[in-house]
Amino acid sequence: MNDSEKAKECLQRIVDLFKAGDIPKALAVATIPPQADIPSAKWSLSNRILQFLADTSDSRGFRQWQKADRKVKKGSKAFCILGPNSRKIKETDDTGAEAEKVIITGFHAIPVFRAEDTDGEPLPYEPATPPPLADVAERFGLSVSYQTFASRYYGYYQGGTKRIVLGTHNAQVFFHELAHAAHERIEGQLTGGQVPSQEIVAELTAATLAQMYCPEANLGFSYKYVKGYAEKFKKTIERACLAVINTVGKVLDEILTTALLVKEEVA
């Protein structure tokens, strides 16, 4: 039995378990906490908002990245934060004594680059080893990067920029986003937003791959996730799973066939 056949057998077992409701309790997903020792942790709120709008949680100047033994990728564009212009003035108080005071006279732009636009030594919030099937993401032409968790999403996939961004080291979350990418390769551009059918396809795929590759798959999390979207789909969890099971099989084939090709090339 090859990996694709094993995956489909595993998928059917998961759907049967979901149908029966015989699922362990969902485990909390460990997220990447805010990093106190990166430069942006000391920035003003307005500059951190600019960083958020640039879709990153770690940005630094060119030389700051050099000190971290990382290089800015060729062609990367900086975004700007604001630094204060200041000067010292002397003021005389009511007693006639002079005192020196620093005043802000304006602001200047400081170019910074996102962590996602650099290469080099691992960052402290990146996993020690890449997740299983990371080579499949690379073959799909995707970049995979990590950010501190700052929203209600554990990760996301952007088809336009061909990247996966993760706020956790949990491999099951990576599999979910990889599934979105594989789904798009099969059917063309997906509909933007949290479309119930697309989310169920991605999570069933992730649950199946987690059963195959992870020692502690969080099946309870997948059940809760799929059940929530099944309700938005106005279907029972069984009917929602059966409605997309053929598509999930194709997505699994796309991922596992690519994994096999990469493995054969390396061998």
GROMACS .gro file of C-alpha atoms in nm:
model
  267
    1MET     CA    1   0.000   0.000   0.000
    2ASN     CA    2   0.151   0.336  -0.106
    3ASP     CA    3   0.125   0.661   0.089
    4SER     CA    4  -0.175   0.788  -0.110
    5GLU     CA    5  -0.368   0.467  -0.040
    6LYS     CA    6  -0.272   0.481   0.329
    7ALA     CA    7  -0.387   0.843   0.342
    8LYS     CA    8  -0.728   0.765   0.194
    9GLU     CA    9  -0.775   0.477   0.437
   10CYS     CA   10  -0.678   0.708   0.723
   11LEU     CA   11  -0.914   0.979   0.591
   12GLN     CA   12  -1.207   0.735   0.590
   13ARG     CA   13  -1.130   0.634   0.949
   14ILE     CA   14  -1.130   1.001   1.052
   15VAL     CA   15  -1.465   1.066   0.882
   16ASP     CA   16  -1.609   0.758   1.055
   17LEU     CA   17  -1.481   0.884   1.391
   18PHE     CA   18  -1.630   1.228   1.326
   19LYS     CA   19  -1.961   1.065   1.236
   20ALA     CA   20  -1.961   0.868   1.562
   21GLY     CA   21  -1.844   1.166   1.766
   22ASP     CA   22  -1.586   0.939   1.931
   23ILE     CA   23  -1.318   1.206   1.948
   24PRO     CA   24  -1.067   1.299   2.219
   25LYS     CA   25  -1.086   1.646   2.371
   26ALA     CA   26  -0.926   1.920   2.161
   27LEU     CA   27  -0.580   2.018   2.281
   28ALA     CA   28  -0.474   2.381   2.294
   29VAL     CA   29  -0.239   2.487   2.013
   30ALA     CA   30   0.087   2.628   2.147
   31THR     CA   31   0.156   2.962   1.980
   32ILE     CA   32   0.474   3.165   1.935
   33PRO     CA   33   0.479   3.425   2.217
   34PRO     CA   34   0.582   3.790   2.173
   35GLN     CA   35   0.961   3.827   2.159
   36ALA     CA   36   1.095   4.074   2.416
   37ASP     CA   37   1.449   4.084   2.275
   38ILE     CA   38   1.381   4.190   1.916
   39PRO     CA   39   1.415   4.559   1.818
   40SER     CA   40   1.047   4.613   1.737
   41ALA     CA   41   0.948   4.514   2.093
   42LYS     CA   42   1.076   4.857   2.199
   43TRP     CA   43   0.903   5.053   1.922
   44SER     CA   44   0.622   5.300   1.976
   45LEU     CA   45   0.265   5.184   1.925
   46SER     CA   46   0.239   5.377   1.596
   47ASN     CA   47   0.549   5.204   1.457
   48ARG     CA   48   0.422   4.863   1.568
   49ILE     CA   49   0.097   4.939   1.383
   50LEU     CA   50   0.302   5.018   1.070
   51GLN     CA   51   0.477   4.684   1.117
   52PHE     CA   52   0.142   4.506   1.154
   53LEU     CA   53   0.020   4.667   0.831
   54ALA     CA   54   0.337   4.538   0.661
   55ASP     CA   55   0.222   4.186   0.761
   56THR     CA   56   0.511   4.093   0.988
   57SER     CA   57   0.603   4.080   1.357
   58ASP     CA   58   0.979   4.131   1.321
   59SER     CA   59   1.140   4.409   1.117
   60ARG     CA   60   1.486   4.556   1.141
   61GLY     CA   61   1.723   4.787   0.962
   62PHE     CA   62   1.980   4.654   0.714
   63ARG     CA   63   2.266   4.658   0.965
   64GLN     CA   64   2.050   4.510   1.240
   65TRP     CA   65   1.986   4.211   1.017
   66GLN     CA   66   2.359   4.183   0.948
   67LYS     CA   67   2.423   4.168   1.323
   68ALA     CA   68   2.173   3.881   1.340
   69ASP     CA   69   2.374   3.704   1.063
   70ARG     CA   70   2.095   3.741   0.813
   71LYS     CA   71   2.095   3.903   0.469
   72VAL     CA   72   1.816   4.095   0.301
   73LYS     CA   73   1.698   3.908  -0.009
   74LYS     CA   74   1.781   4.070  -0.339
   75GLY     CA   75   1.492   4.282  -0.468
   76SER     CA   76   1.321   4.311  -0.128
   77LYS     CA   77   1.155   4.643  -0.056
   78ALA     CA   78   1.177   4.819   0.278
   79PHE     CA   79   0.887   4.984   0.452
   80CYS     CA   80   0.939   5.286   0.674
   81ILE     CA   81   0.881   5.354   1.039
   82LEU     CA   82   0.915   5.695   1.201
   83GLY     CA   83   1.207   5.813   1.412
   84PRO     CA   84   1.202   6.139   1.609
   85ASN     CA   85   1.416   6.442   1.527
   86SER     CA   86   1.527   6.599   1.852
   87ARG     CA   87   1.746   6.878   1.976
   88LYS     CA   88   1.850   7.020   2.308
   89ILE     CA   89   1.739   7.361   2.427
   90LYS     CA   90   1.810   7.558   2.740
   91GLU     CA   91   1.528   7.686   2.955
   92THR     CA   92   1.534   7.923   3.247
   93ASP     CA   93   1.308   7.845   3.539
   94ASP     CA   94   1.143   8.089   3.782
   95THR     CA   95   1.457   8.105   3.993
   96GLY     CA   96   1.672   8.202   3.696
   97ALA     CA   97   1.849   7.865   3.681
   98GLU     CA   98   1.917   7.719   3.338
   99ALA     CA   99   1.821   7.361   3.256
  100GLU     CA  100   1.875   7.158   2.943
  101LYS     CA  101   1.572   7.000   2.780
  102VAL     CA  102   1.530   6.768   2.479
  103ILE     CA  103   1.245   6.857   2.246
  104ILE     CA  104   1.101   6.674   1.943
  105THR     CA  105   1.111   6.892   1.632
  106GLY     CA  106   0.972   6.645   1.381
  107PHE     CA  107   1.012   6.294   1.244
  108HIS     CA  108   1.216   6.117   0.978
  109ALA     CA  109   1.160   5.792   0.790
  110ILE     CA  110   1.365   5.485   0.885
  111PRO     CA  111   1.368   5.201   0.630
  112VAL     CA  112   1.331   4.852   0.777
  113PHE     CA  113   1.296   4.505   0.625
  114ARG     CA  114   1.065   4.224   0.729
  115ALA     CA  115   1.208   3.898   0.864
  116GLU     CA  116   1.027   3.724   0.577
  117ASP     CA  117   1.249   3.916   0.333
  118THR     CA  118   1.575   3.789   0.485
  119ASP     CA  119   1.780   3.469   0.479
  120GLY     CA  120   2.047   3.338   0.712
  121GLU     CA  121   2.081   3.214   1.067
  122PRO     CA  122   1.761   3.084   1.231
  123LEU     CA  123   1.561   3.330   1.437
  124PRO     CA  124   1.484   3.244   1.801
  125TYR     CA  125   1.112   3.195   1.733
  126GLU     CA  126   1.163   2.960   1.436
  127PRO     CA  127   1.145   2.582   1.492
  128ALA     CA  128   1.472   2.392   1.534
  129THR     CA  129   1.375   2.168   1.242
  130PRO     CA  130   1.125   2.230   0.959
  131PRO     CA  131   0.788   2.051   0.976
  132PRO     CA  132   0.728   1.727   0.784
  133LEU     CA  133   0.652   1.791   0.415
  134ALA     CA  134   0.830   2.129   0.420
  135ASP     CA  135   1.005   2.010   0.103
  136VAL     CA  136   0.663   1.982  -0.064
  137ALA     CA  137   0.594   2.348   0.015
  138GLU     CA  138   0.931   2.435  -0.137
  139ARG     CA  139   0.850   2.233  -0.449
  140PHE     CA  140   0.518   2.420  -0.474
  141GLY     CA  141   0.725   2.740  -0.481
  142LEU     CA  142   0.604   2.854  -0.139
  143SER     CA  143   0.796   3.036   0.131
  144VAL     CA  144   0.723   2.934   0.490
  145SER     CA  145   0.783   3.188   0.766
  146TYR     CA  146   0.702   3.225   1.134
  147GLN     CA  147   0.564   3.520   1.329
  148THR     CA  148   0.466   3.581   1.687
  149PHE     CA  149   0.098   3.500   1.736
  150ALA     CA  150  -0.095   3.826   1.723
  151SER     CA  151  -0.441   3.740   1.594
  152ARG     CA  152  -0.709   3.473   1.605
  153TYR     CA  153  -0.544   3.285   1.320
  154TYR     CA  154  -0.274   3.024   1.384
  155GLY     CA  155  -0.153   3.060   1.027
  156TYR     CA  156  -0.254   3.162   0.678
  157TYR     CA  157  -0.179   3.092   0.313
  158GLN     CA  158  -0.147   3.369   0.055
  159GLY     CA  159  -0.180   3.242  -0.300
  160GLY     CA  160  -0.085   3.570  -0.464
  161THR     CA  161   0.249   3.598  -0.285
  162LYS     CA  162   0.291   3.218  -0.260
  163ARG     CA  163   0.365   3.204   0.108
  164ILE     CA  164   0.258   3.036   0.428
  165VAL     CA  165   0.285   3.232   0.752
  166LEU     CA  166   0.259   3.048   1.084
  167GLY     CA  167   0.211   3.170   1.440
  168THR     CA  168   0.282   2.826   1.585
  169HIS     CA  169   0.530   2.540   1.541
  170ASN     CA  170   0.238   2.294   1.532
  171ALA     CA  171   0.282   2.079   1.219
  172GLN     CA  172  -0.093   2.023   1.187
  173VAL     CA  173  -0.145   2.397   1.128
  174PHE     CA  174   0.127   2.387   0.861
  175PHE     CA  175  -0.050   2.091   0.695
  176HIS     CA  176  -0.375   2.292   0.690
  177GLU     CA  177  -0.212   2.580   0.502
  178LEU     CA  178  -0.023   2.342   0.272
  179ALA     CA  179  -0.359   2.181   0.191
  180HIS     CA  180  -0.497   2.519   0.080
  181ALA     CA  181  -0.200   2.554  -0.156
  182ALA     CA  182  -0.245   2.204  -0.297
  183HIS     CA  183  -0.620   2.262  -0.337
  184GLU     CA  184  -0.545   2.577  -0.536
  185ARG     CA  185  -0.301   2.388  -0.760
  186ILE     CA  186  -0.580   2.144  -0.846
  187GLU     CA  187  -0.878   2.376  -0.887
  188GLY     CA  188  -0.723   2.714  -0.962
  189GLN     CA  189  -0.754   3.025  -0.747
  190LEU     CA  190  -0.961   2.968  -0.435
  191THR     CA  191  -1.228   3.207  -0.311
  192GLY     CA  192  -1.089   3.454  -0.058
  193GLY     CA  193  -1.200   3.444   0.304
  194GLN     CA  194  -1.303   3.155   0.526
  195VAL     CA  195  -1.518   2.954   0.283
  196PRO     CA  196  -1.665   2.656   0.475
  197SER     CA  197  -1.605   2.393   0.205
  198GLN     CA  198  -1.244   2.508   0.153
  199GLU     CA  199  -1.176   2.510   0.527
  200ILE     CA  200  -1.320   2.160   0.572
  201VAL     CA  201  -1.105   2.031   0.284
  202ALA     CA  202  -0.795   2.185   0.441
  203GLU     CA  203  -0.863   2.057   0.793
  204LEU     CA  204  -0.955   1.703   0.687
  205THR     CA  205  -0.633   1.696   0.486
  206ALA     CA  206  -0.438   1.828   0.785
  207ALA     CA  207  -0.595   1.574   1.020
  208THR     CA  208  -0.505   1.290   0.783
  209LEU     CA  209  -0.145   1.405   0.738
  210ALA     CA  210  -0.110   1.459   1.113
  211GLN     CA  211  -0.218   1.098   1.173
  212MET     CA  212   0.052   0.987   0.928
  213TYR     CA  213   0.339   1.215   1.030
  214CYS     CA  214   0.287   1.338   1.387
  215PRO     CA  215   0.319   1.129   1.704
  216GLU     CA  216   0.049   1.335   1.877
  217ALA     CA  217  -0.212   1.440   1.621
  218ASN     CA  218  -0.473   1.678   1.763
  219LEU     CA  219  -0.782   1.508   1.622
  220GLY     CA  220  -1.006   1.679   1.877
  221PHE     CA  221  -0.900   2.019   1.741
  222SER     CA  222  -0.981   1.907   1.384
  223TYR     CA  223  -1.323   1.777   1.490
  224LYS     CA  224  -1.411   2.106   1.660
  225TYR     CA  225  -1.285   2.305   1.359
  226VAL     CA  226  -1.472   2.098   1.099
  227LYS     CA  227  -1.790   2.089   1.310
  228GLY     CA  228  -1.788   2.470   1.331
  229TYR     CA  229  -1.764   2.507   0.954
  230ALA     CA  230  -2.017   2.228   0.894
  231GLU     CA  231  -2.268   2.434   1.092
  232LYS     CA  232  -2.193   2.735   0.871
  233PHE     CA  233  -2.241   2.498   0.576
  234LYS     CA  234  -2.582   2.410   0.735
  235LYS     CA  235  -2.489   2.041   0.732
  236THR     CA  236  -2.415   1.771   0.985
  237ILE     CA  237  -2.045   1.702   1.028
  238GLU     CA  238  -2.088   1.368   0.846
  239ARG     CA  239  -2.260   1.523   0.543
  240ALA     CA  240  -2.011   1.811   0.533
  241CYS     CA  241  -1.719   1.566   0.527
  242LEU     CA  242  -1.878   1.343   0.264
  243ALA     CA  243  -1.949   1.647   0.044
  244VAL     CA  244  -1.575   1.718   0.011
  245ILE     CA  245  -1.415   1.377   0.063
  246ASN     CA  246  -1.330   1.330  -0.306
  247THR     CA  247  -1.162   1.670  -0.317
  248VAL     CA  248  -0.968   1.588   0.001
  249GLY     CA  249  -0.846   1.270  -0.170
  250LYS     CA  250  -0.718   1.473  -0.465
  251VAL     CA  251  -0.544   1.721  -0.233
  252LEU     CA  252  -0.376   1.436  -0.045
  253ASP     CA  253  -0.264   1.286  -0.377
  254GLU     CA  254  -0.116   1.620  -0.485
  255ILE     CA  255   0.084   1.653  -0.164
  256LEU     CA  256   0.197   1.293  -0.123
  257THR     CA  257   0.283   1.241  -0.491
  258THR     CA  258   0.499   1.553  -0.475
  259ALA     CA  259   0.661   1.424  -0.153
  260LEU     CA  260   0.744   1.097  -0.328
  261LEU     CA  261   0.895   1.278  -0.628
  262VAL     CA  262   1.116   1.488  -0.400
  263LYS     CA  263   1.223   1.177  -0.209
  264GLU     CA  264   1.314   0.993  -0.530
  265GLU     CA  265   1.520   1.288  -0.654
  266VAL     CA  266   1.719   1.300  -0.330
  267ALA     CA  267   1.778   0.923  -0.323
   0.00000   0.00000   0.00000
